[in-house]
Short mmCIF file of C-alpha atoms in Angstrom, two decimals:
data_model
loop_
_atom_site.label_atom_id
_atom_site.label_comp_id
_atom_site.label_asym_id
_atom_site.label_seq_id
_atom_site.Cartn_x
_atom_site.Cartn_y
_atom_site.Cartn_z
CA MET A 1 91.67 82.94 113.08
CA LYS A 2 94.90 84.69 113.97
CA LYS A 3 95.49 87.86 111.99
CA ARG A 4 98.61 88.00 109.83
CA LEU A 5 100.65 91.05 110.78
CA SER A 6 101.73 93.23 107.87
CA ASP A 7 105.37 94.10 107.21
CA SER A 8 104.72 97.65 108.42
CA GLU A 9 103.22 96.40 111.69
CA LEU A 10 106.14 94.05 112.26
CA LEU A 11 108.69 96.76 111.48
CA ALA A 12 107.02 99.09 113.96
CA LEU A 13 107.25 96.37 116.62
CA VAL A 14 110.87 95.64 115.70
CA ALA A 15 111.67 99.33 116.18
CA GLN A 16 110.22 99.01 119.69
CA GLY A 17 112.60 96.15 120.44
CA ASN A 18 110.10 93.30 120.02
CA LEU A 19 112.26 90.22 119.34
CA ASP A 20 109.30 87.99 118.45
CA ALA A 21 108.33 90.45 115.71
CA LYS A 22 111.91 90.48 114.43
CA ARG A 23 112.02 86.68 114.30
CA MET A 24 108.67 86.61 112.48
CA LEU A 25 109.81 89.19 109.93
CA ASP A 26 113.16 87.41 109.48
CA ARG A 27 111.43 84.07 108.81
CA ARG A 28 109.07 85.69 106.31
CA TYR A 29 111.87 87.36 104.38
CA TYR A 30 114.10 84.32 104.52
CA GLN A 31 111.49 82.59 102.37
CA TYR A 32 111.31 85.63 100.07
CA CYS A 33 115.11 85.52 99.77
CA ILE A 34 115.02 81.86 98.72
CA VAL A 35 112.54 82.62 95.92
CA LEU A 36 114.43 85.75 94.85
CA THR A 37 117.77 83.93 94.80
CA LYS A 38 116.42 81.04 92.70
CA LYS A 39 115.00 83.48 90.17
CA PHE A 40 118.23 85.50 90.09
CA LEU A 41 120.38 82.44 89.40
CA GLU A 42 118.21 81.45 86.45
CA ASN A 43 119.69 84.38 84.52
CA HIS A 44 123.18 84.79 86.01
CA PRO A 45 126.35 82.66 86.20
CA ASP A 46 127.33 81.47 89.67
CA TYR A 47 131.15 81.72 89.21
CA GLY A 48 131.56 78.72 91.49
CA TYR A 49 129.61 80.16 94.40
CA SER A 50 127.03 77.92 96.05
CA PHE A 51 123.32 78.62 96.33
CA ASP A 52 123.85 79.33 100.04
CA ASP A 53 126.43 81.98 99.16
CA PHE A 54 123.84 83.80 97.06
CA LEU A 55 121.13 83.24 99.66
CA ASN A 56 123.38 84.77 102.31
CA ALA A 57 123.97 87.76 100.04
CA ALA A 58 120.21 88.22 99.63
CA MET A 59 119.74 87.96 103.41
CA LEU A 60 122.46 90.59 103.88
CA GLY A 61 120.46 92.84 101.58
CA TYR A 62 117.34 92.14 103.65
CA CYS A 63 119.12 93.00 106.92
CA ARG A 64 120.42 96.23 105.48
CA ALA A 65 117.00 97.11 104.13
CA ARG A 66 115.38 96.34 107.49
CA ASN A 67 117.88 98.53 109.33
CA LYS A 68 117.65 101.45 106.91
CA PHE A 69 113.94 101.43 106.10
CA ASP A 70 112.02 104.43 107.40
CA TYR A 71 108.75 102.68 108.24
CA GLU A 72 107.18 105.87 109.61
CA ASN A 73 107.54 107.86 106.39
CA SER A 74 107.80 105.17 103.70
CA ASP A 75 105.40 102.61 102.30
CA GLY A 76 106.04 99.21 100.77
CA PHE A 77 108.95 97.45 102.49
CA TYR A 78 109.05 94.56 99.99
CA PRO A 79 110.11 96.67 96.96
CA TYR A 80 112.74 98.35 99.15
CA PHE A 81 113.99 94.95 100.34
CA LYS A 82 114.08 93.60 96.80
CA ILE A 83 116.29 96.46 95.64
CA TRP A 84 118.77 95.88 98.44
CA ALA A 85 118.75 92.08 98.08
CA GLU A 86 119.32 92.20 94.31
CA SER A 87 122.05 94.78 94.82
CA GLU A 88 123.91 92.37 97.13
CA LEU A 89 123.38 89.49 94.69
CA LYS A 90 124.78 91.65 91.91
CA ASN A 91 127.78 92.55 94.10
CA LEU A 92 128.52 88.85 94.55
CA ILE A 93 128.31 88.31 90.78
CA GLU A 94 130.70 91.22 90.19
CA GLU A 95 133.10 89.85 92.77
CA GLY A 96 133.00 86.43 91.12
CA ASN A 97 133.60 88.00 87.72
CA ARG A 98 136.65 89.89 89.00
CA PHE A 99 138.16 86.72 90.48
CA PHE A 100 137.30 84.49 87.53
CA LEU A 101 140.69 84.00 85.86
CA ASN A 102 139.40 83.09 82.41
CA GLU A 103 137.27 86.24 82.26
CA ASN A 104 139.77 88.78 83.57
CA PRO A 105 143.32 87.34 83.33
CA LYS A 106 144.95 90.79 83.27
CA LYS A 107 143.42 91.66 86.63
CA PHE A 108 144.47 88.45 88.35
CA VAL A 109 147.69 88.14 90.31
CA SER A 110 148.60 84.85 91.94
CA PHE A 111 151.15 84.25 94.70
CA ASP A 112 152.09 80.61 95.24
CA LEU A 113 153.26 79.58 98.70
CA THR A 114 154.33 76.11 99.67
CA TYR A 115 154.55 74.35 103.00
CA LYS A 116 157.47 72.06 103.75
CA ASP A 117 155.45 69.29 102.20
CA PRO A 118 155.57 69.94 98.42
CA GLU A 119 152.22 68.17 98.07
CA GLU A 120 150.43 70.93 100.00
CA PRO A 121 150.55 74.12 97.93
CA ILE A 122 148.62 77.17 99.01
CA SER A 123 147.42 79.62 96.42
CA LEU A 124 146.71 83.21 97.40
CA SER A 125 145.13 85.55 94.91
CA GLU A 126 144.12 89.15 94.67
CA THR A 127 142.68 91.43 92.05
CA PHE A 128 143.17 95.09 91.35
CA GLY A 129 139.98 96.94 92.19
CA ASN A 130 138.52 100.40 92.47
CA ASN A 131 137.26 100.49 96.03
CA ASP A 132 136.89 104.25 96.17
CA GLU A 133 134.54 104.20 93.20
CA ALA A 134 132.55 101.34 94.73
CA ILE A 135 132.17 103.20 98.02
CA LEU A 136 131.01 106.35 96.22
CA SER A 137 128.54 104.30 94.18
CA ASP A 138 127.12 102.73 97.36
CA ILE A 139 126.64 106.17 98.91
CA LYS A 140 124.81 107.45 95.82
CA THR A 141 122.69 104.30 95.66
CA ASN A 142 121.64 104.65 99.29
CA GLU A 143 120.72 108.30 98.76
CA VAL A 144 118.49 107.42 95.80
CA LEU A 145 116.91 104.49 97.66
CA CYS A 146 115.98 106.77 100.57
CA LEU A 147 114.59 109.26 98.08
CA ILE A 148 112.36 106.90 96.09
CA THR A 149 110.87 105.30 99.22
CA ASP A 150 109.90 108.68 100.68
CA SER A 151 106.11 108.37 100.88
CA SER A 152 105.64 112.12 100.24
CA PHE A 153 106.39 111.54 96.55
CA GLY A 154 103.61 108.95 96.27
CA LEU A 155 105.47 106.41 94.11
CA THR A 156 103.66 103.09 93.60
CA ASP A 157 105.36 99.73 94.29
CA ASP A 158 105.94 99.24 90.55
CA GLU A 159 107.45 102.72 90.24
CA ILE A 160 109.79 102.05 93.19
CA SER A 161 110.80 98.72 91.63
CA VAL A 162 111.51 100.36 88.25
CA CYS A 163 113.69 102.98 89.96
CA GLY A 164 115.52 100.22 91.82
CA TYR A 165 116.25 98.31 88.63
CA LEU A 166 117.48 101.50 86.97
CA ILE A 167 119.86 102.03 89.90
CA LEU A 168 121.16 98.51 89.24
CA LYS A 169 121.65 99.54 85.59
CA ARG A 170 119.21 96.98 84.22
CA SER A 171 118.13 97.48 80.63
CA ASN A 172 114.59 98.59 79.81
CA ARG A 173 113.85 95.16 78.42
CA GLU A 174 115.09 93.38 81.57
CA ILE A 175 112.94 95.65 83.72
CA ARG A 176 109.82 95.05 81.63
CA GLU A 177 110.34 91.28 81.75
CA SER A 178 111.06 91.24 85.50
CA LEU A 179 107.88 93.17 86.27
CA SER A 180 105.78 91.62 83.45
CA LEU A 181 105.10 95.04 81.92
CA THR A 182 104.09 95.85 78.37
CA TYR A 183 106.13 98.45 76.50
CA SER A 184 103.39 101.07 76.83
CA GLY A 185 102.85 100.20 80.51
CA TYR A 186 106.56 100.63 81.18
CA ARG A 187 106.68 103.96 79.38
CA ASN A 188 103.68 105.18 81.38
CA ILE A 189 105.45 104.25 84.61
CA ILE A 190 108.59 106.11 83.53
CA LYS A 191 106.49 109.14 82.65
CA SER A 192 104.74 109.00 86.03
CA ILE A 193 108.05 108.71 87.92
CA LYS A 194 109.49 111.70 86.10
CA SER A 195 106.41 113.77 86.83
CA LYS A 196 106.58 112.93 90.56
CA ILE A 197 110.28 112.90 91.29
CA GLY A 198 112.23 113.22 88.03
CA ASP A 199 114.15 116.36 89.01
CA HIS A 200 115.73 114.45 91.89
CA LEU A 201 116.78 111.40 89.86
CA SER A 202 119.33 112.72 87.37
CA GLU A 203 121.65 109.88 88.41
CA ILE A 204 119.40 107.22 86.89
CA PHE A 205 117.45 109.15 84.27
CA LYS A 206 120.07 110.15 81.72
#
């Protein structure tokens, strides 16, 4: 029976330029992205985006995770991928919320253009954003992600996932439900994280 290569083995081969390994890893995580996207949309509005739009966002998160993951010094690619994928899904939700007129009418500016044919109007729209703040937030998020996946700290997969959800500003209840944790189990994980790496995580442990 053919042995199933682990994520770490595939990532090592990908780093060596093995295209077959990359295709295998991409197919594997495409399926993970489908499951993750379906679960995400059960609890979030779609703001008119299609399932494929969200799936593409999750795949973007996967590609970024694959490119940034330090497979030599970090363990557990899946939790790292999940953080990046859910971050991209959340970004799409936030974008939809900004452009959703009924939710944010004061932030919506519309410019109506018309071709010579009055029956063919074109509507262009923009919103006022805070790109500088978003860029700074992305930088901080990436720094923390690199930190929590550093194998020298010895965080477990659940501990990495909890940190990732905290970065995404999920509530304690949402985190417990997502990871099927009891209240005491969740508190024990938080205590363990703080003992291992708490001094470095002031951004998410207020």
